[in-house]
mmCIF file of C-alpha atoms and ligand atoms in Angstrom:
data_model
loop_
_atom_site.group_PDB
_atom_site.id
_atom_site.type_symbol
_atom_site.label_atom_id
_atom_site.label_comp_id
_atom_site.label_asym_id
_atom_site.label_seq_id
_atom_site.Cartn_x
_atom_site.Cartn_y
_atom_site.Cartn_z
ATOM 1 C CA UNK U 216 -4.338 -51.272 15.274
ATOM 2 C CA UNK U 217 -3.173 -48.569 12.475
ATOM 3 C CA UNK U 218 -1.914 -49.772 9.547
ATOM 4 C CA UNK U 219 2.626 -49.815 8.919
ATOM 5 C CA UNK U 220 3.294 -49.870 5.388
ATOM 6 C CA UNK U 221 6.640 -51.476 4.013
ATOM 7 C CA UNK U 222 8.406 -49.194 2.105
ATOM 8 C CA UNK U 223 11.764 -51.711 1.244
ATOM 9 C CA UNK U 224 15.141 -51.058 -1.065
ATOM 10 C CA UNK U 225 18.742 -51.461 -1.589
ATOM 11 C CA UNK U 226 18.783 -47.402 -0.392
ATOM 12 C CA UNK U 227 22.623 -47.024 -2.086
ATOM 13 C CA UNK U 228 22.418 -44.622 -2.039
ATOM 14 C CA UNK U 229 18.911 -43.144 -0.591
ATOM 15 C CA UNK U 230 17.587 -40.486 -2.890
ATOM 16 C CA UNK U 231 15.036 -38.085 -3.522
ATOM 17 C CA UNK U 232 12.528 -40.141 -5.137
ATOM 18 C CA UNK U 233 12.902 -42.552 -2.667
ATOM 19 C CA UNK U 234 11.649 -40.007 0.111
ATOM 20 C CA UNK U 235 9.174 -38.404 -2.264
ATOM 21 C CA UNK U 236 7.336 -41.805 -1.826
ATOM 22 C CA UNK U 237 8.384 -42.570 1.776
ATOM 23 C CA UNK U 238 6.853 -39.052 2.810
ATOM 24 C CA UNK U 239 3.615 -39.901 0.650
ATOM 25 C CA UNK U 240 3.267 -42.949 1.966
ATOM 26 C CA UNK U 241 3.288 -41.003 5.592
ATOM 27 C CA UNK U 242 0.811 -39.355 4.645
ATOM 28 C CA UNK U 243 -1.976 -42.132 3.658
ATOM 29 C CA UNK U 244 -0.672 -44.914 6.158
ATOM 30 C CA UNK U 245 -0.667 -44.822 10.187
ATOM 31 C CA UNK U 246 3.323 -45.356 10.011
ATOM 32 C CA UNK U 247 5.567 -46.679 7.518
ATOM 33 C CA UNK U 248 8.650 -48.877 8.247
ATOM 34 C CA UNK U 249 11.639 -48.096 5.450
ATOM 35 C CA UNK U 250 12.899 -51.465 5.155
ATOM 36 C CA UNK U 251 17.002 -51.382 4.175
ATOM 37 C CA UNK U 252 17.796 -54.824 2.391
ATOM 38 C CA UNK U 253 20.942 -56.469 3.317
ATOM 39 C CA UNK U 254 21.813 -58.092 0.362
ATOM 40 C CA UNK U 255 25.921 -58.559 0.555
ATOM 41 C CA UNK U 256 26.229 -59.888 -3.293
ATOM 42 C CA UNK U 257 24.793 -56.779 -4.500
ATOM 43 C CA UNK U 258 28.204 -55.239 -3.123
ATOM 44 C CA UNK U 259 26.765 -51.905 -2.642
ATOM 45 C CA UNK U 260 28.517 -49.082 -2.078
ATOM 46 C CA UNK U 261 27.837 -48.809 1.181
ATOM 47 C CA UNK U 262 27.424 -50.945 4.382
ATOM 48 C CA UNK U 263 23.499 -51.126 5.296
ATOM 49 C CA UNK U 264 24.633 -49.220 8.594
ATOM 50 C CA UNK U 265 25.384 -46.580 6.347
ATOM 51 C CA UNK U 266 22.422 -46.892 4.166
ATOM 52 C CA UNK U 267 20.314 -46.986 7.493
ATOM 53 C CA UNK U 268 22.220 -43.991 9.259
ATOM 54 C CA UNK U 269 21.355 -42.102 5.949
ATOM 55 C CA UNK U 270 17.811 -42.621 5.569
ATOM 56 C CA UNK U 271 17.084 -42.221 9.846
ATOM 57 C CA UNK U 272 18.680 -38.450 9.241
ATOM 58 C CA UNK U 273 16.632 -38.425 5.647
ATOM 59 C CA UNK U 274 13.061 -38.937 7.134
ATOM 60 C CA UNK U 275 14.112 -37.160 10.638
ATOM 61 C CA UNK U 276 11.060 -34.708 9.979
ATOM 62 C CA UNK U 277 8.552 -37.703 9.520
ATOM 63 C CA UNK U 278 7.155 -38.583 12.982
ATOM 64 C CA UNK U 279 5.510 -42.096 11.634
ATOM 65 C CA UNK U 280 8.265 -43.577 9.899
ATOM 66 C CA UNK U 281 11.119 -45.584 11.201
ATOM 67 C CA UNK U 282 13.591 -47.248 9.175
ATOM 68 C CA UNK U 283 15.129 -51.127 9.619
ATOM 69 C CA UNK U 284 17.570 -53.334 8.182
ATOM 70 C CA UNK U 285 16.460 -57.171 7.092
ATOM 71 C CA UNK U 286 17.553 -59.822 5.560
ATOM 72 C CA UNK U 287 16.526 -62.864 3.504
ATOM 73 C CA UNK U 288 12.962 -62.471 2.222
ATOM 74 C CA UNK U 289 10.736 -59.374 2.872
ATOM 75 C CA UNK U 290 7.602 -61.074 3.113
ATOM 76 C CA UNK U 291 9.451 -63.069 6.639
ATOM 77 C CA UNK U 292 10.266 -59.466 7.488
ATOM 78 C CA UNK U 293 7.154 -58.027 7.147
ATOM 79 C CA UNK U 294 5.377 -60.683 8.772
ATOM 80 C CA UNK U 295 8.043 -60.041 11.871
ATOM 81 C CA UNK U 296 7.439 -56.683 11.506
ATOM 82 C CA UNK U 297 3.755 -56.268 11.584
ATOM 83 C CA UNK U 298 3.985 -54.302 8.516
ATOM 84 C CA UNK U 299 1.901 -53.648 5.516
ATOM 85 C CA UNK U 300 0.803 -53.975 2.461
ATOM 86 C CA UNK U 301 4.334 -52.882 0.807
ATOM 87 C CA UNK U 302 4.159 -50.042 -0.954
ATOM 88 C CA UNK U 303 6.723 -49.354 -3.951
ATOM 89 C CA UNK U 304 7.306 -46.428 -6.414
ATOM 90 C CA UNK U 305 6.876 -46.954 -10.348
ATOM 91 C CA UNK U 306 8.389 -44.664 -12.269
ATOM 92 C CA UNK U 307 7.896 -46.380 -15.746
ATOM 93 C CA UNK U 308 6.333 -49.683 -16.925
ATOM 94 C CA UNK U 309 9.925 -50.079 -17.162
ATOM 95 C CA UNK U 310 9.836 -50.956 -13.327
ATOM 96 C CA UNK U 311 6.431 -52.364 -13.913
ATOM 97 C CA UNK U 312 7.648 -55.327 -15.510
ATOM 98 C CA UNK U 313 9.890 -56.889 -12.533
ATOM 99 C CA UNK U 314 7.831 -54.678 -9.785
ATOM 100 C CA UNK U 315 4.651 -57.123 -10.796
ATOM 101 C CA UNK U 316 6.549 -60.365 -10.609
ATOM 102 C CA UNK U 317 7.948 -59.930 -7.183
ATOM 103 C CA UNK U 318 4.761 -58.751 -5.992
ATOM 104 C CA UNK U 319 3.085 -61.360 -7.277
ATOM 105 C CA UNK U 320 5.638 -63.770 -5.858
ATOM 106 C CA UNK U 321 5.453 -62.062 -2.046
ATOM 107 C CA UNK U 322 1.546 -62.537 -2.588
ATOM 108 C CA UNK U 323 2.017 -66.488 -3.175
ATOM 109 C CA UNK U 324 4.603 -66.735 -0.101
ATOM 110 C CA UNK U 325 3.339 -64.587 2.086
ATOM 111 C CA UNK U 326 -0.282 -63.253 1.529
ATOM 112 C CA UNK U 327 1.398 -59.913 1.996
ATOM 113 C CA UNK U 328 -0.045 -57.154 -0.501
ATOM 114 C CA UNK U 329 1.758 -54.495 -2.807
ATOM 115 C CA UNK U 330 0.567 -51.199 -3.735
ATOM 116 C CA UNK U 331 2.152 -49.012 -6.150
ATOM 117 C CA UNK U 332 2.506 -45.190 -6.250
ATOM 118 C CA UNK U 333 3.788 -43.345 -8.887
ATOM 119 C CA UNK U 334 6.343 -41.431 -8.493
ATOM 120 C CA UNK U 335 6.261 -37.582 -8.911
ATOM 121 C CA UNK U 336 7.077 -36.548 -12.572
ATOM 122 C CA UNK U 337 10.168 -34.430 -10.920
ATOM 123 C CA UNK U 338 11.514 -37.820 -10.285
ATOM 124 C CA UNK U 339 11.054 -40.599 -12.600
ATOM 125 C CA UNK U 340 14.507 -40.331 -14.201
ATOM 126 C CA UNK U 341 16.183 -40.910 -10.807
ATOM 127 C CA UNK U 342 17.679 -44.364 -9.440
ATOM 128 C CA UNK U 343 20.257 -44.710 -7.559
ATOM 129 C CA UNK U 344 22.260 -46.118 -9.954
ATOM 130 C CA UNK U 345 22.915 -43.206 -11.910
ATOM 131 C CA UNK U 346 23.432 -41.179 -8.888
ATOM 132 C CA UNK U 347 26.269 -42.593 -7.914
ATOM 133 C CA UNK U 348 27.151 -43.345 -11.466
ATOM 134 C CA UNK U 349 27.228 -38.978 -11.603
ATOM 135 C CA UNK U 350 28.903 -39.047 -8.649
ATOM 136 C CA UNK U 351 31.828 -41.183 -9.747
ATOM 137 C CA UNK U 352 32.754 -39.148 -12.413
ATOM 138 C CA UNK U 353 32.575 -35.869 -10.535
ATOM 139 C CA UNK U 354 28.734 -34.926 -11.913
ATOM 140 C CA UNK U 355 26.768 -32.729 -9.719
ATOM 141 C CA UNK U 356 24.425 -34.849 -7.739
ATOM 142 C CA UNK U 357 22.656 -31.629 -5.489
ATOM 143 C CA UNK U 358 18.986 -31.673 -5.359
ATOM 144 C CA UNK U 359 18.477 -35.355 -6.130
ATOM 145 C CA UNK U 360 19.968 -36.345 -3.060
ATOM 146 C CA UNK U 361 19.711 -34.887 0.715
ATOM 147 C CA UNK U 362 23.001 -32.826 1.036
ATOM 148 C CA UNK U 363 24.521 -35.388 3.191
ATOM 149 C CA UNK U 364 24.025 -38.057 0.885
ATOM 150 C CA UNK U 365 25.766 -35.485 -1.642
ATOM 151 C CA UNK U 366 29.037 -35.329 0.916
ATOM 152 C CA UNK U 367 28.369 -38.626 1.580
ATOM 153 C CA UNK U 368 28.932 -39.826 -1.797
ATOM 154 C CA UNK U 369 31.819 -37.276 -2.119
ATOM 155 C CA UNK U 370 34.004 -39.091 0.659
ATOM 156 C CA UNK U 371 32.603 -42.356 -0.858
ATOM 157 C CA UNK U 372 34.611 -41.797 -4.166
ATOM 158 C CA UNK U 373 37.819 -39.867 -2.593
ATOM 159 C CA UNK U 374 36.418 -36.462 -4.941
HETATM 160 O O1 PNS G 452 15.867 -51.124 -4.498
HETATM 161 P P1 PNS G 452 15.730 -51.948 -4.828
HETATM 162 O O2 PNS G 452 17.095 -53.024 -5.431
HETATM 163 O O3 PNS G 452 14.952 -52.002 -6.293
HETATM 164 O O4 PNS G 452 14.786 -53.266 -3.801
HETATM 165 C C1 PNS G 452 14.434 -54.838 -4.234
HETATM 166 C C2 PNS G 452 13.763 -54.839 -2.888
HETATM 167 C C3 PNS G 452 14.989 -54.977 -2.393
HETATM 168 C C4 PNS G 452 12.648 -54.647 -2.739
HETATM 169 C C5 PNS G 452 14.328 -56.947 -3.382
HETATM 170 O O5 PNS G 452 15.352 -57.455 -3.836
HETATM 171 C C6 PNS G 452 13.112 -57.441 -1.743
HETATM 172 O O6 PNS G 452 12.776 -57.738 -2.135
HETATM 173 N N1 PNS G 452 14.412 -58.336 -1.640
HETATM 174 C C7 PNS G 452 14.498 -59.430 -0.812
HETATM 175 C C8 PNS G 452 14.673 -60.947 -1.008
HETATM 176 C C9 PNS G 452 12.820 -61.464 -2.077
HETATM 177 O O7 PNS G 452 11.918 -61.342 -0.371
HETATM 178 N N2 PNS G 452 12.835 -61.751 -2.587
HETATM 179 C C10 PNS G 452 11.853 -62.732 -3.456
HETATM 180 C C11 PNS G 452 10.630 -61.475 -3.602
HETATM 181 S S1 PNS G 452 9.480 -61.680 -5.091
#
């Protein structure tokens, strides 16, 4: 049986940095499941349905990648889907501090392993939060997110 990597996140919205990690994971594993967290307490800009749809369009050319949504614990989702290890991108040491805590907690909760993949240097400054901030103030996000995501951002911001 092949291994399905689980790439989890909020993806509000998906960026080219996320897609870099997802694409590289797809080259390392038999399959990749992108897990979109439906977390109402985070008050995302895009609904979970919108985030999943944007991701599905973005990974459409990757035949071994599928997208799903989950609530609650990631390890529960991993077990239900038969997916693992978790694959996360690391941009800098600042990411590492929280990511190592989550990885250790997920291992303790469900014995699920986490593998870290270094973000490509060209995307090391990129985050969904920054993309939203730039778009909110009318800045150009072309080249940072797929074009359909850029359009969705412009529409959402009412620009
Ligand atoms: O894109 P993000 O917001 O950095 O992704 C964080 C995410 C979704 C991977 C993380 O918040 C998560 O796994 N949440 C699910 C709840 C959970 O399992 N918490 C305990 C893990 S330590």
